Coordinates of C-alpha atoms in Angstrom, one line a residue:
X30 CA -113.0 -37.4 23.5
X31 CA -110.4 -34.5 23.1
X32 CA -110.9 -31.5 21.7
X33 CA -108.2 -29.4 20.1
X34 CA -108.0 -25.9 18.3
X35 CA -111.4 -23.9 17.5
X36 CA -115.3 -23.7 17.4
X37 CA -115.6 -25.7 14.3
X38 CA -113.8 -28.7 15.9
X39 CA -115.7 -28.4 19.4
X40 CA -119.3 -28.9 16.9
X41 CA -117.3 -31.9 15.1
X42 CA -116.9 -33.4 18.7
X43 CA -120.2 -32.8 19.7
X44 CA -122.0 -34.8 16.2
X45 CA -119.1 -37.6 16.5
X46 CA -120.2 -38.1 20.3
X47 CA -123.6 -38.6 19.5
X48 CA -123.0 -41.1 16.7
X49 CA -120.5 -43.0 19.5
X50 CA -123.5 -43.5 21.3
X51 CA -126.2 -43.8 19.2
X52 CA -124.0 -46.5 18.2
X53 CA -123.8 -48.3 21.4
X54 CA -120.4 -46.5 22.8
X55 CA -120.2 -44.6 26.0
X56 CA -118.6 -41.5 26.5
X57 CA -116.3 -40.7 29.7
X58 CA -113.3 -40.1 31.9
X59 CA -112.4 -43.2 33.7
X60 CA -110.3 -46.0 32.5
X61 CA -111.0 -45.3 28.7
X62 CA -110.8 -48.6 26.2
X63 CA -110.1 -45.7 23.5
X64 CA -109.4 -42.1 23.4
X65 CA -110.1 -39.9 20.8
X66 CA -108.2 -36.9 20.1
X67 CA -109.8 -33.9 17.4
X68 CA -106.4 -32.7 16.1
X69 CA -106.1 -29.2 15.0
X70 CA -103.8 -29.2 11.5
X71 CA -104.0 -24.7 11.1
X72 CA -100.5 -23.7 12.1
X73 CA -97.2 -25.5 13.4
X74 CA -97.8 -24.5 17.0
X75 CA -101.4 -26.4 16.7
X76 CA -99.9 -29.2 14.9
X77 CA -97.0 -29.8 17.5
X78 CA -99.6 -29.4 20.5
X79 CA -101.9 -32.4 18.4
X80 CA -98.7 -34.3 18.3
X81 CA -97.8 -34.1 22.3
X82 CA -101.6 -34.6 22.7
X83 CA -101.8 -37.7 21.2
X84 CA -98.2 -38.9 22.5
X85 CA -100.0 -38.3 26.4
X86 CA -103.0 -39.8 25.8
X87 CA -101.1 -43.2 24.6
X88 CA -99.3 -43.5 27.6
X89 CA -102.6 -43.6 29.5
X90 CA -102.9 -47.4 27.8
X91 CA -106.0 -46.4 26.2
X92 CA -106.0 -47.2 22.3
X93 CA -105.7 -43.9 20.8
X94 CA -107.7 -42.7 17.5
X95 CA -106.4 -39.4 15.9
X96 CA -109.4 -37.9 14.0
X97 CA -109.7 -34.0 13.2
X98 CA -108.1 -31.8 10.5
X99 CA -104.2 -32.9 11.2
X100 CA -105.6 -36.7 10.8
X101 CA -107.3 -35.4 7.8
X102 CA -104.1 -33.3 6.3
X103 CA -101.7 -35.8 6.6
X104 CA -103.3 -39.6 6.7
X105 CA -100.9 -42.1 6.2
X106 CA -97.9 -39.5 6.4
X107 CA -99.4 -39.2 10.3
X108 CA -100.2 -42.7 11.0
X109 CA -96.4 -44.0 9.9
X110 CA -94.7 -40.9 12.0
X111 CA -96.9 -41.8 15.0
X112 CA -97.1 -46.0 15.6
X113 CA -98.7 -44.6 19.2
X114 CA -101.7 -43.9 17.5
X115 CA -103.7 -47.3 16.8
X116 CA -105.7 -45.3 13.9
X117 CA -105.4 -42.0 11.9
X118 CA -108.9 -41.6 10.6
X119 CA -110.4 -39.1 7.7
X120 CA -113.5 -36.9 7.7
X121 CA -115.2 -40.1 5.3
X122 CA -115.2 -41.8 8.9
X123 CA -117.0 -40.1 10.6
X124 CA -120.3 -41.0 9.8
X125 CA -119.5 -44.8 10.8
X126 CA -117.1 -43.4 13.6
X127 CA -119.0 -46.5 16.0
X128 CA -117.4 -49.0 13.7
X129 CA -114.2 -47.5 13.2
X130 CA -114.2 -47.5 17.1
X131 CA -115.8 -51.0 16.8
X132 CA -112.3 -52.1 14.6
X133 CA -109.9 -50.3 16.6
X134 CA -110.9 -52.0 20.2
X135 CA -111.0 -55.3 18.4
X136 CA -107.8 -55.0 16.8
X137 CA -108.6 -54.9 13.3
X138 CA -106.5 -52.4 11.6
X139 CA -107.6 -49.6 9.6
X140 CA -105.6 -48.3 6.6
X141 CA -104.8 -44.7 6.9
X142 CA -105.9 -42.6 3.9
X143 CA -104.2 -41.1 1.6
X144 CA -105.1 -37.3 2.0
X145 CA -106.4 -35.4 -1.2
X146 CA -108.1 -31.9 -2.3
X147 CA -111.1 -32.0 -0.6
X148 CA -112.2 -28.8 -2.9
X149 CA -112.4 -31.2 -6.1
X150 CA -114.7 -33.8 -4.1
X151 CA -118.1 -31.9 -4.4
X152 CA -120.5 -31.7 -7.7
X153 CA -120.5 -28.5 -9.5
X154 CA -124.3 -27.7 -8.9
X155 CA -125.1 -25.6 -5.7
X156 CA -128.6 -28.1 -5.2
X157 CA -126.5 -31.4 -5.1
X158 CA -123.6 -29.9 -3.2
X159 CA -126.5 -29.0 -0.6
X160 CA -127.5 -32.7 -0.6
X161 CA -123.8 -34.3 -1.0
X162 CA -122.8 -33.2 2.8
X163 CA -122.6 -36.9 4.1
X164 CA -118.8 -36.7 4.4
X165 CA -118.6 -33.5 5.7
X166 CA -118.3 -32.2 9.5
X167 CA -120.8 -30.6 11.1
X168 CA -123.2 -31.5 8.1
X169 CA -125.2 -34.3 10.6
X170 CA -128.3 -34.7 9.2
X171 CA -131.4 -34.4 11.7
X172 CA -131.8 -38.1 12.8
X173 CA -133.7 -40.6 15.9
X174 CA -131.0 -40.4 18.7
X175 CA -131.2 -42.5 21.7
X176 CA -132.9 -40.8 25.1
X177 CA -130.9 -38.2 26.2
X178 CA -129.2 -37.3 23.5
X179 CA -132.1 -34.6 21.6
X180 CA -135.7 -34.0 23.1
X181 CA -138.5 -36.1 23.8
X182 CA -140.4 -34.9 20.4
X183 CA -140.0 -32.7 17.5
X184 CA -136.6 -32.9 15.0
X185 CA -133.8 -34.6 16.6
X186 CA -130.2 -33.2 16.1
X187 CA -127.5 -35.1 15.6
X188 CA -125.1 -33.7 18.2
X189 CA -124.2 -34.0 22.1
X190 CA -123.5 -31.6 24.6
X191 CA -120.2 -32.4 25.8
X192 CA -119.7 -29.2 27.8
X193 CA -122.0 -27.4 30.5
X194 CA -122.6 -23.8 30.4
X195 CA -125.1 -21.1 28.6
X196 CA -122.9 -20.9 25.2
X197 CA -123.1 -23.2 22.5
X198 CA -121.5 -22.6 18.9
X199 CA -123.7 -23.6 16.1
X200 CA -121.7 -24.3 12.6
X201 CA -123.1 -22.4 9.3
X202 CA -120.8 -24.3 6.8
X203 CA -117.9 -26.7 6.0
X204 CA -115.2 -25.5 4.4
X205 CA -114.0 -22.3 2.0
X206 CA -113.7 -21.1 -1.6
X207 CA -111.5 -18.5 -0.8
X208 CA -107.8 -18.7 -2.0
X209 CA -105.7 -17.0 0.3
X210 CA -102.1 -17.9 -0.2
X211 CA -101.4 -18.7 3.1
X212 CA -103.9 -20.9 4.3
X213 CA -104.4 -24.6 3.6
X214 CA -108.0 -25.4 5.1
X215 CA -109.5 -25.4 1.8
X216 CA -107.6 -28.3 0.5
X217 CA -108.4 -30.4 3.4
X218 CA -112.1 -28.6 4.9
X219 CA -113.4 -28.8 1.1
X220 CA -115.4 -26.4 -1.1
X221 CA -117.8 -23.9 0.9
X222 CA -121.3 -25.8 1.8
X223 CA -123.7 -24.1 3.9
X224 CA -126.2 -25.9 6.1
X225 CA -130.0 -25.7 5.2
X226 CA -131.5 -22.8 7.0
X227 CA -134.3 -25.0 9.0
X228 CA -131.6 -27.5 10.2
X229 CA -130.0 -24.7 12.1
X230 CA -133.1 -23.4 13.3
X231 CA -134.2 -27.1 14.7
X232 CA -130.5 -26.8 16.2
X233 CA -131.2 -23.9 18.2
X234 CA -134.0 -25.0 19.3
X235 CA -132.6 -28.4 21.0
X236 CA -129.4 -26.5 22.0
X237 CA -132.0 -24.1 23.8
X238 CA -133.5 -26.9 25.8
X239 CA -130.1 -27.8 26.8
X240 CA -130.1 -24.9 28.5
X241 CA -128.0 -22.6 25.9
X242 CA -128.3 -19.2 25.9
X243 CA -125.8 -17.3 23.4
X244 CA -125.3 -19.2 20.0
X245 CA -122.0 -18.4 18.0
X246 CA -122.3 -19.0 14.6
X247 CA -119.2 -20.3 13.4
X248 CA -117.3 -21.4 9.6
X249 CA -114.5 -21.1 7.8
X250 CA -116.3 -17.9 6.0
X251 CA -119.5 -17.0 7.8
X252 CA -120.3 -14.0 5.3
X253 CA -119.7 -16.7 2.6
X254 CA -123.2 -18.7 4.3
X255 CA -125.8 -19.3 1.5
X256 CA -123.9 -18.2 -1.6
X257 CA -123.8 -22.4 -2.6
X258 CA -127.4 -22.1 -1.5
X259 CA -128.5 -19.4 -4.6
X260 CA -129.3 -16.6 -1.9
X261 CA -126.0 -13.8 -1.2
X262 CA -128.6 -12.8 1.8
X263 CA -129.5 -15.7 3.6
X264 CA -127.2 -15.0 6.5
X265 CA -129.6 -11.5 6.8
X266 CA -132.5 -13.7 6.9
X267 CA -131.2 -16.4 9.3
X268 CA -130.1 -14.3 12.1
X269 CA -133.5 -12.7 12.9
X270 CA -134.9 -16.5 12.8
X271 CA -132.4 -17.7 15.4
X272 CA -132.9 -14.6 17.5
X273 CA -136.5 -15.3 17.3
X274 CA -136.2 -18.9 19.2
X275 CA -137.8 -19.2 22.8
X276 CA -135.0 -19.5 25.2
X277 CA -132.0 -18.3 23.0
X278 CA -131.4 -14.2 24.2
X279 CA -128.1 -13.8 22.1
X280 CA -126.7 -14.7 18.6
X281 CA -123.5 -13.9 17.9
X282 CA -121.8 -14.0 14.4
X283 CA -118.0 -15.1 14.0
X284 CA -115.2 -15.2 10.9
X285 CA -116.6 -12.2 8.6
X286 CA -114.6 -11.6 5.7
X287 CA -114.5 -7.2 5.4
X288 CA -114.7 -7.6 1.9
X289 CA -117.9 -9.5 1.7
X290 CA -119.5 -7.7 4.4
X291 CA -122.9 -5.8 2.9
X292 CA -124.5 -3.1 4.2
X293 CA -127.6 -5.1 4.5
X294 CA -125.7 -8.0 6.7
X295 CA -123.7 -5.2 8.4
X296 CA -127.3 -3.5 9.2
X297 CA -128.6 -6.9 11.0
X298 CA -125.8 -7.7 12.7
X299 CA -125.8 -3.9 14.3
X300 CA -129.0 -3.5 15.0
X301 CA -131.5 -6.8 15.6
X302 CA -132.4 -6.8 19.1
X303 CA -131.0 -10.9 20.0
X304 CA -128.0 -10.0 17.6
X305 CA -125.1 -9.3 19.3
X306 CA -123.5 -6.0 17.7
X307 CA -120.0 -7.9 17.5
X308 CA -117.6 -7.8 14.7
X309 CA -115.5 -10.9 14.2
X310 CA -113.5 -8.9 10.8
X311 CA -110.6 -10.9 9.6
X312 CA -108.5 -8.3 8.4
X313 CA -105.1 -10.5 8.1
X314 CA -102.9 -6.9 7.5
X315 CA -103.5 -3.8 6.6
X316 CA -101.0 -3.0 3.8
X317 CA -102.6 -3.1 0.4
X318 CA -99.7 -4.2 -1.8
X319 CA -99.1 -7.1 1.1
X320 CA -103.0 -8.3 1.4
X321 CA -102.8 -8.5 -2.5
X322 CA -100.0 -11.1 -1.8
X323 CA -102.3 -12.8 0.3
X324 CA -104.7 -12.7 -2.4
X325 CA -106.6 -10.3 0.0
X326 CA -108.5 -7.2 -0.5
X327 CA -108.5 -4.1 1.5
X328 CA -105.9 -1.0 2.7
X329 CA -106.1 1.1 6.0
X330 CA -108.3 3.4 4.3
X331 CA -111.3 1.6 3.0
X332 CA -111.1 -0.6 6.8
X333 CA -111.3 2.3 8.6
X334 CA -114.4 3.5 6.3
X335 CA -115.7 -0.4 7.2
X336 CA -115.0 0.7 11.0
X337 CA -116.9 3.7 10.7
X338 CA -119.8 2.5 9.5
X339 CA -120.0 -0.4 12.2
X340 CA -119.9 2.4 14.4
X341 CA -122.4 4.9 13.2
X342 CA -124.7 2.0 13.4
X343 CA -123.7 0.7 16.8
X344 CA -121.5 2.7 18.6
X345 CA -120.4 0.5 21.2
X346 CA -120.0 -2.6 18.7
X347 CA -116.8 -4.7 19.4
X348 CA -114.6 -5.3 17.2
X349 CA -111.8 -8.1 17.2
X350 CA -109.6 -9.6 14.2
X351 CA -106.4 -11.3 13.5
X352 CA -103.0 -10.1 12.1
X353 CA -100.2 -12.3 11.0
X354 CA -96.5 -10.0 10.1
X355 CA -93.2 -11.1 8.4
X356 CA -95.6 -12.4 5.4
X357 CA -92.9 -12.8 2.5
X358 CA -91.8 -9.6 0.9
X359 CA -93.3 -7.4 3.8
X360 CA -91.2 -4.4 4.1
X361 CA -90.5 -2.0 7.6
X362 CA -92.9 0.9 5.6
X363 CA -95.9 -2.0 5.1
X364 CA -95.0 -3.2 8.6
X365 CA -95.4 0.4 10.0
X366 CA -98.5 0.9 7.9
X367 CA -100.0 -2.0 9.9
X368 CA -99.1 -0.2 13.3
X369 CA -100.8 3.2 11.9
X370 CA -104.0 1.5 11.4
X371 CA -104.0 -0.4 14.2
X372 CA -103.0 2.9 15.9
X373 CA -106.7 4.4 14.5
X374 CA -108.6 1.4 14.6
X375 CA -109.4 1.0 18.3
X376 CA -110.2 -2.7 17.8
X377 CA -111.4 -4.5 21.4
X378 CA -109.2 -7.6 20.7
X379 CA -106.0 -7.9 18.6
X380 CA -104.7 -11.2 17.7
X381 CA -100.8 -11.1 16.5
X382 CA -99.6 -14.1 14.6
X383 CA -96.1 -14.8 12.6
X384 CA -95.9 -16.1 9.7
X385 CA -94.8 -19.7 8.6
X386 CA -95.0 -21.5 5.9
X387 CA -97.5 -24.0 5.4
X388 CA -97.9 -27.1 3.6
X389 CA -99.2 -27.3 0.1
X390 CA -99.9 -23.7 0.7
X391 CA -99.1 -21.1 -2.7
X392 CA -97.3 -18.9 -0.3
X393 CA -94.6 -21.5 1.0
X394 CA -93.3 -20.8 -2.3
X395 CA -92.7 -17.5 -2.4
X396 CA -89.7 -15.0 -2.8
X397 CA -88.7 -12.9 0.0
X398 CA -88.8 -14.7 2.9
X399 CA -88.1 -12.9 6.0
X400 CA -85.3 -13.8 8.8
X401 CA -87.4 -15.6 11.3
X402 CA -85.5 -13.2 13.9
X403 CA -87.2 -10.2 12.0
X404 CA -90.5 -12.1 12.1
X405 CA -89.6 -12.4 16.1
X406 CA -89.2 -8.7 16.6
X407 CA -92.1 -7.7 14.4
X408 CA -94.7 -10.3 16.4
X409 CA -93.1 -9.1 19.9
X410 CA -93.6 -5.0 18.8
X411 CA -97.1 -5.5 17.3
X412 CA -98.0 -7.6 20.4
X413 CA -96.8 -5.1 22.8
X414 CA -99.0 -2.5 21.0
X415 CA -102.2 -4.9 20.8
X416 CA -101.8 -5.0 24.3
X417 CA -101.8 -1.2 25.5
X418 CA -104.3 -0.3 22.4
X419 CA -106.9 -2.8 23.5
X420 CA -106.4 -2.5 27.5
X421 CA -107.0 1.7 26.3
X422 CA -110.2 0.5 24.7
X423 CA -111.4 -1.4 27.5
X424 CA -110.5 2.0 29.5
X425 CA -112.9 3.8 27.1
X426 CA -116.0 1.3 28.2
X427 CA -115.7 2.3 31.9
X428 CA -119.0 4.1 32.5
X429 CA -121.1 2.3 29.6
X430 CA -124.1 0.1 30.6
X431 CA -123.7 -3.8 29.7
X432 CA -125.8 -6.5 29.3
X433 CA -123.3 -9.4 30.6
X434 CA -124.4 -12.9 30.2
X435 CA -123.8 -14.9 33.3
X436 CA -121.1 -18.0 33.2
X437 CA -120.1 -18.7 36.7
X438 CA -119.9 -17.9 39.7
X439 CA -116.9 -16.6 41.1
X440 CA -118.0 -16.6 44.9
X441 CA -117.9 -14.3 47.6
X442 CA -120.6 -12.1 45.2
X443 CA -118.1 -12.1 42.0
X444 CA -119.7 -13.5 38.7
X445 CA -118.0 -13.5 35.6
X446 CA -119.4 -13.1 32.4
X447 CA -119.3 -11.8 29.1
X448 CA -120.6 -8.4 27.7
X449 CA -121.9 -8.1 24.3
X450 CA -118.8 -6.9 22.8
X451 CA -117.0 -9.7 23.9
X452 CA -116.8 -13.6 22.2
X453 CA -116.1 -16.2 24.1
X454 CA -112.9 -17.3 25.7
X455 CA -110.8 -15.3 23.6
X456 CA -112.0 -11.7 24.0
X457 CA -111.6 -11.2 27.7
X458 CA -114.6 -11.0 30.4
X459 CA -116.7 -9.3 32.7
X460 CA -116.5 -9.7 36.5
X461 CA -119.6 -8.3 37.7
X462 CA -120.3 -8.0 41.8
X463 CA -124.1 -8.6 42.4
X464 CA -125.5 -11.4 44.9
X465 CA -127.7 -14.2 43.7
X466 CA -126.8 -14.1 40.2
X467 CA -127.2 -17.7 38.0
X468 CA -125.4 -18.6 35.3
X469 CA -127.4 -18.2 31.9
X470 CA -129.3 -14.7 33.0
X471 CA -128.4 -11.7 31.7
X472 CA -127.7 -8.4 33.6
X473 CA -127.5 -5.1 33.1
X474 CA -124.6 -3.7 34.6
X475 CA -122.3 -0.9 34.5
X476 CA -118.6 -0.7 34.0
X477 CA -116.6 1.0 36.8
X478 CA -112.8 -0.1 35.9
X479 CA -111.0 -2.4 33.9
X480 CA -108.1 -5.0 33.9
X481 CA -106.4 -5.2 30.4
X482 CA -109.1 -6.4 28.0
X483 CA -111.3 -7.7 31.1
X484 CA -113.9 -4.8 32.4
X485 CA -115.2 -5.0 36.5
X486 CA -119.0 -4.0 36.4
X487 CA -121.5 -3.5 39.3
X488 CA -125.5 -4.4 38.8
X489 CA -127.1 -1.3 37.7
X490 CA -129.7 -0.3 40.0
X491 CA -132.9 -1.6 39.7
X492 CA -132.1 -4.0 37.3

C-alpha cells in the first residue's frame, strides 16, 4: 500500500488495509503479488507525482491497482492513459476492495468507471445522508476485525495502523459543500457528511491503545463537522470528549474555514486543557475583491480582527494557512495587499501556492488569466517573505516554555518533537536535548534558539 498526498488519504489507507485483511489479504514489502497506490488528484504537481508513482511501482512486476482521488477523478480517462495499471478503481470499491484485489490477481478485468458528481449522490435529508456513508472514505462502520487488527473487546474500528509513532489523524467527514471556484474535491469527495460523534470517540479510544498520543482531526471542512448532523456546535462538544479519552494527551484540530469559525469553537479550541491551541485557518488570499472571485469571504481587516482574538485567548496559539497568487484577474495592488497582511499577520507557517487551472473547476474558465512567468515571480517573492516572516516568528518563541511531544530519538541526547504550535510534518519541529526521553511523553521544555521554522529547546528544570 502507497500512500500519496494528505491526512485524509493516509485514514483511507488505514480502513482499506484493514478490509485487505479482514478479507484474507496480507499486507507488506517483499515481493508484492499487487501494489496499491492512494493517488492524490488536488493539483497538477500531485497528479504528475501519482502518475510517476504508479509508472515505478509497475516496473517492480507487481500488478498495480490505482485507487484514491486521481483514480476517482478520472476513471476510465486514467485507466486508458495508463495500460501499466491493471485496475483504476472508484471510491464504490472500496468496501469490497478484497475482491477487487481477489479479480485483479486472478486476471479478471475490471471496468473502469465512468467518474461523476459525487455531490448529486447523497439523499437530501441530513438523517439518511448520516446513514448513506457506505461508499464514502473514511466512513468504516465499527465492525468484528480479525486479531490484531482492533482490541480484544469493546467496539472494533475498522482501520489499521500502517505507521508507528504517537500521532494518528482521525477523519471528521467526507467531502465539502463549499463552492470555491478553484477547487474540484467536491465533485469527486461528495457532499459534506460528518461521522457520528461516538464512532470517533470509539476511534480514539482503539487508536490510544495503539499507542497514539496526539489525534489530528482532519476533513475537507473541519468547522463544517455536524452541520449535516442538525447541531452547528458539535465540533465544540466533540473536542472536550476526545480530550477526555485515557491515553490520548493532545487533540489537534486541522482545515478551519475563518469564516465559519464561532467564538464558541474558537473558545475550545484556545482554551481546553488536551486541545491543542493551533489554528489550521485557510485563508487562500487576503484581497477582498480577489477571495470574492474565489467565492471566498474575508479582507486583511476582518482576518486580522480573527487573529486577534485567537490571540487574546491564547497568546502563544500557532497559526498556519495556505495562500495560492496569480488567481485570474489578480492585480500587483491585490498582490501587494496580500504581502501587507502577511506582513501584520505573524503566521508560524506560510504555505505559497500558484495558481492553475483545474479540471471541471468554475475558475478554469475565467477571464484574466495571468502569464505563468508573472505567476512565477509572484510565488518566488511571496515565498521568499514566508520564509523570513515565519523563521522571525520562530525567533519570537525563543524563551517561551513548550510542551513538545516526543517522536524520536535523534541520539547522542537529541529528540525531536513537536510543540503545541506545531502540526505535524509540515509545520517544522522541536529538537529538544534531554537524556532518556521516549517517544510518546511529553516534556516541558524551553526554547533557547531557532533554525528557520524549527525551534532548539532544553528540558526545563525539574520537569
Amino acid at each position: 500500500m502507497v500512500t500519496l498526498g494528505c491526512a485524509r488519504n493516509e485514514v483511507d489507507s488505514e480502513e482499506l488495509a484493514a478490509r485487505l485483511e479482514s478479507a484474507g489479504w496480507q499486507l507488506g514489502d517483499d515481493d508484492p503479488d499487487v501494489i496499491v497506490v492512494n493517488t492524490c488528484g488536488f493539483i497538477e504537481s500531485a497528479k504528475k507525482d501519482s502518475i510517476d508513482t504508479l509508472l515505478a511501482a509497475a516496473d517492480s512486476g507487481a500488478k498495480v491497482v490505482a485507487a484514491g482521488c486521481m483514480a476517482e477523478r478520472y476513471g476510465a480517462e486514467l485507466a486508458d492513459a495508463l495500460p501499466e495499471a491493471a485496475a483504476v478503481i472508484s471510491f464504490d470499491d472500496y468496501t469490497d476492495i478484497g475482491g477487487r484485489l481477489d479479480d485483479v490477481l486472478a486476471g479478471r478485468p475490471l471496468k473502469p468507471h465512468s467518474p461523476r458528481d459525487r455531490r448529486t449522490l447523497l439523499p437530501i435529508s441530513p438523517v439518511e445522508r448520516a446513514k448513506s456513508t457506505a461508499h464514502i472514505p473514511g466512513h468504516g462502520s465499527l465492525a468484528a476485525l480479525p486479531e490484531g487488527l482492533a482490541p480484544a473487546s469493546g467496539p472494533r474500528t475498522l482501520r489499521k495502523r500502517l505507521s508507528g509513532g504517537p500521532v494518528a489523524s482521525l477523519k471528521l467527514a467526507s467531502g465539502c459543500d463549499r463552492r470555491c471556484t478553484f477547487c474540484a474535491i467536491p465533485a469527486f469527495r461528495g457532499a459534506y457528511v460528518s461521522r457520528q460523534p461516538d464512532d470517533l470517540v470509539a476511534e480514539a479510544v482503539w487508536l490510544a491503545g495503539e499507542g497514539v498520543r496526539e489525534l489530528v482531526l482532519v476533513s475537507e471542512n473541519s468547522t463544517s463537522y455536524g452541520k449535516d448532523l442538525g447541531d452547528l456546535r458539535a465540533l465544540e462538544k466533540l473536542l472536550p470528549r476526545l480530550a477526555e479519552v485515557d491515553g490520548i494527551d493532545r487533540v489537534r484540530v486541522s482545515y478551519l474555514q475563518p469564516a465559519e469559525l464561532r467564538p464558541g469553537l474558537l473558545d475550545v479550541i484556545a482554551a481546553t486543557e488536551g486541545v491543542a491551541p493551533y489554528f489550521d485557518l485557510s485563508f487562500q488570499h487576503a484581497s477582498g475583491p480577489v477571495l470574492r472571485r474565489m467565492r471566498r469571504f474575508g479582507d486583511p481587516a476582518r482576518f486580522l480582527d480573527l487573529l486577534a482574538q485567537v490571540r487574546e485567548r491564547a497568546p502563544e496559539a500557532g497559526v498556519r494557512s495556505n495562500f495560492i497568487v496569480g488567481f485570474p484577474g489578480e492585480t500587483e495592488e491585490q498582490f501587494e495587499e496580500l504581502v501587507g497582511f502577511l506582513t501584520e499577520a505573524r503566521l508560524d507557517v506560510i504555505g505559497v501556492f500558484g495558481y492553475s487551472d483545474e479540471d471541471g473547476t468554475e475558475a478554469a474558465s475565467f477571464d484574466g488569466k495571468l502569464d505563468p512567468d508573472v505567476v512565477a515571480e509572484r510565488v518566488a517573492a511571496l515565498t521568499e517573505l514566508a520564509e523570513e516572516l515565519t523563521a522571525q516568528r520562530a525567533e519570537e518563541r525563543i524563551g517561551t516554555e513548550l510542551e513538545v511531544l516526543i517522536e524520536e530519538d535523534l541520539g547522542d541526547g537529541g529528540y525531536e518533537g513537536r510543540a503545541a504550535h506545531q502540526g505535524p510534518e509540515v509545520d517544522g519541529a522541536v529538537t529538544v536535548q534531554g537524556i532518556g526521553l521516549l517517544p510518546g511523553q511529553i516534556v516541558r521544555a524551553v526554547a533557547v534558539d531557532s533554525e528557520g521554522v524549527d525551534l532548539i529547546a532544553r528540558i526545563k528544570a525539574g520537569s
